[in-house]
């Protein structure tokens, strides 16, 4: 028997179960704001590391895992449910033309979402493109000199519809584990502009446009490039769709199951 714990908060619960092995799915990197502020023992305690076999989801997590002595037993790539997140229109041939950006927030304003750099970029884009439409999902958006549609649904089918009607999806995060939103946007046939953190599969200029962190000008330049060149935008979106064929949810589940099966019976239950 084995148990898989996905979040830090569920590890104490997992430790209480009498089973052959305990696995942890490590979904985020070490936040830059805590570097040098917490010690080794504090992190081990916070992450309930002892007794868990950890599975990471991106290359950049290896240094974090090694630093805190995580017992890494495998790496998987997150999947996306492509029965839900798929093009909702006849993409790319008859997608509604226009300049439409989708911004998906974490529901609340957080410092690491990169919006300190995105919001000024959107103001500049609204000046360049008076016809711009911003679909803003999550916390209330600031005022822009263009049309802004505020959405507060987290119904996955409705969110997939927002991806599908957008020309460009922008994610300028400073910290990410391996963001699901980028996979969802690609799977819906939407061109993506994002920072490289956690995007192991991202190929700049092929299936997305990768931008530096904290760079308002880079956001403006990348989005303008896609707005001004329909052919390139469609090619990047199509390549994103092809990339997501390797990120099916069933493949992710199968990869996790194989790792668990390999290690589940190799260790005795923890002493209670």
Short mmCIF file of C-alpha atoms in Angstrom, two decimals, residues 111-259:
data_model
loop_
_atom_site.label_atom_id
_atom_site.label_comp_id
_atom_site.label_asym_id
_atom_site.label_seq_id
_atom_site.Cartn_x
_atom_site.Cartn_y
_atom_site.Cartn_z
CA UNK A 111 3.66 39.71 -5.11
CA UNK A 112 5.12 36.90 -7.22
CA UNK A 113 2.51 37.01 -9.99
CA UNK A 114 4.54 39.61 -11.91
CA UNK A 115 1.59 41.97 -12.20
CA UNK A 116 3.74 44.92 -11.12
CA UNK A 117 5.25 44.55 -14.59
CA UNK A 118 2.21 43.26 -16.46
CA UNK A 119 -0.17 46.09 -15.55
CA UNK A 120 2.08 48.86 -16.97
CA UNK A 121 2.53 46.69 -20.06
CA UNK A 122 -1.24 46.41 -20.52
CA UNK A 123 -1.57 50.20 -20.21
CA UNK A 124 0.98 50.61 -23.00
CA UNK A 125 -0.73 47.98 -25.15
CA UNK A 126 -4.09 49.71 -24.68
CA UNK A 127 -2.53 52.87 -26.11
CA UNK A 128 -1.05 51.01 -29.08
CA UNK A 129 -4.19 49.00 -29.81
CA UNK A 130 -7.42 50.91 -29.01
CA UNK A 131 -9.42 47.82 -30.02
CA UNK A 132 -7.68 45.71 -27.34
CA UNK A 133 -9.91 43.54 -25.14
CA UNK A 134 -8.57 42.23 -21.82
CA UNK A 135 -10.25 39.19 -20.31
CA UNK A 136 -9.30 39.29 -16.63
CA UNK A 137 -10.00 36.19 -14.54
CA UNK A 138 -9.75 36.48 -10.76
CA UNK A 139 -9.40 39.49 -8.50
CA UNK A 140 -10.92 42.81 -9.67
CA UNK A 141 -8.80 44.34 -12.46
CA UNK A 142 -7.43 47.87 -12.48
CA UNK A 143 -8.87 50.40 -14.92
CA UNK A 144 -7.47 50.41 -18.46
CA UNK A 145 -8.21 52.63 -21.47
CA UNK A 146 -9.74 49.71 -23.32
CA UNK A 147 -12.49 47.16 -22.88
CA UNK A 148 -11.97 44.91 -19.84
CA UNK A 149 -14.18 41.88 -19.19
CA UNK A 150 -13.92 40.70 -15.58
CA UNK A 151 -14.57 36.99 -14.99
CA UNK A 152 -14.81 35.22 -11.66
CA UNK A 153 -15.66 31.69 -12.74
CA UNK A 154 -13.41 28.74 -11.96
CA UNK A 155 -15.59 26.27 -13.85
CA UNK A 156 -12.99 24.50 -16.02
CA UNK A 157 -15.25 24.41 -19.08
CA UNK A 158 -15.89 28.15 -18.84
CA UNK A 159 -12.20 28.85 -18.27
CA UNK A 160 -11.38 26.77 -21.35
CA UNK A 161 -13.75 28.98 -23.30
CA UNK A 162 -11.85 32.07 -22.15
CA UNK A 163 -8.56 30.56 -23.30
CA UNK A 164 -10.08 29.70 -26.67
CA UNK A 165 -11.39 33.19 -27.42
CA UNK A 166 -8.11 34.91 -26.52
CA UNK A 167 -5.48 35.83 -29.09
CA UNK A 168 -2.69 35.74 -26.48
CA UNK A 169 -2.33 34.37 -22.97
CA UNK A 170 0.20 36.17 -20.74
CA UNK A 171 1.78 34.74 -17.57
CA UNK A 172 4.67 36.92 -16.26
CA UNK A 173 5.13 35.10 -12.92
CA UNK A 174 8.36 35.50 -10.97
CA UNK A 175 8.00 32.08 -9.31
CA UNK A 176 6.22 28.98 -10.58
CA UNK A 177 6.52 25.28 -10.03
CA UNK A 178 5.23 24.18 -13.41
CA UNK A 179 2.19 26.30 -14.21
CA UNK A 180 -0.95 24.48 -15.32
CA UNK A 181 -2.27 27.64 -16.98
CA UNK A 182 0.39 27.57 -19.68
CA UNK A 183 -0.47 23.97 -20.55
CA UNK A 184 -4.17 24.78 -20.55
CA UNK A 185 -3.67 27.77 -22.86
CA UNK A 186 -1.55 25.75 -25.28
CA UNK A 187 -4.07 22.90 -25.24
CA UNK A 188 -6.79 25.41 -26.16
CA UNK A 189 -4.80 26.67 -29.14
CA UNK A 190 -3.82 30.03 -27.67
CA UNK A 191 -0.43 31.66 -28.23
CA UNK A 192 1.49 32.02 -24.95
CA UNK A 193 3.80 34.72 -23.60
CA UNK A 194 5.44 33.69 -20.33
CA UNK A 195 8.56 33.71 -18.19
CA UNK A 196 10.68 30.54 -18.37
CA UNK A 197 10.31 29.31 -14.78
CA UNK A 198 8.94 25.79 -14.81
CA UNK A 199 8.42 25.73 -18.59
CA UNK A 200 10.85 22.90 -19.36
CA UNK A 201 8.97 22.22 -22.58
CA UNK A 202 8.91 25.86 -23.73
CA UNK A 203 10.80 26.65 -26.91
CA UNK A 204 11.06 30.38 -27.49
CA UNK A 205 9.76 31.40 -30.89
CA UNK A 206 8.38 27.93 -31.58
CA UNK A 207 5.60 26.99 -29.14
CA UNK A 208 5.63 30.19 -27.03
CA UNK A 209 7.45 33.47 -26.53
CA UNK A 210 9.65 33.45 -23.42
CA UNK A 211 10.35 36.77 -21.71
CA UNK A 212 12.68 37.78 -18.85
CA UNK A 213 11.32 38.26 -15.35
CA UNK A 214 10.43 41.81 -14.26
CA UNK A 215 10.49 43.24 -17.77
CA UNK A 216 7.55 45.40 -18.80
CA UNK A 217 9.11 46.27 -22.15
CA UNK A 218 9.58 42.60 -22.98
CA UNK A 219 5.89 41.91 -22.30
CA UNK A 220 4.85 44.76 -24.60
CA UNK A 221 7.26 43.67 -27.34
CA UNK A 222 6.21 40.00 -27.22
CA UNK A 223 2.46 40.67 -27.25
CA UNK A 224 2.84 43.29 -30.01
CA UNK A 225 4.85 40.83 -32.06
CA UNK A 226 2.00 38.31 -31.91
CA UNK A 227 -0.70 40.92 -32.52
CA UNK A 228 1.12 42.28 -35.57
CA UNK A 229 1.90 38.94 -37.19
CA UNK A 230 -1.14 36.67 -37.50
CA UNK A 231 0.87 33.98 -39.25
CA UNK A 232 3.49 33.74 -36.49
CA UNK A 233 0.81 33.78 -33.81
CA UNK A 234 -1.00 30.90 -35.48
CA UNK A 235 2.21 28.92 -35.97
CA UNK A 236 3.19 29.32 -32.30
CA UNK A 237 -0.31 28.34 -31.20
CA UNK A 238 -0.30 25.27 -33.46
CA UNK A 239 3.09 24.18 -32.15
CA UNK A 240 1.74 24.61 -28.61
CA UNK A 241 -1.11 22.27 -29.50
CA UNK A 242 1.38 19.71 -30.80
CA UNK A 243 3.48 20.05 -27.65
CA UNK A 244 0.48 19.30 -25.46
CA UNK A 245 -0.01 15.96 -27.16
CA UNK A 246 2.89 14.85 -24.95
CA UNK A 247 1.19 16.24 -21.83
CA UNK A 248 -2.03 14.28 -21.71
CA UNK A 249 -3.51 13.73 -18.24
CA UNK A 250 -3.50 9.95 -18.74
CA UNK A 251 0.24 10.00 -19.42
CA UNK A 252 0.89 11.99 -16.23
CA UNK A 253 -1.20 9.55 -14.17
CA UNK A 254 0.58 6.58 -15.73
CA UNK A 255 4.02 8.04 -15.01
CA UNK A 256 3.13 8.63 -11.36
CA UNK A 257 1.69 5.13 -11.02
CA UNK A 258 4.84 3.53 -12.43
CA UNK A 259 7.04 5.40 -9.94
#
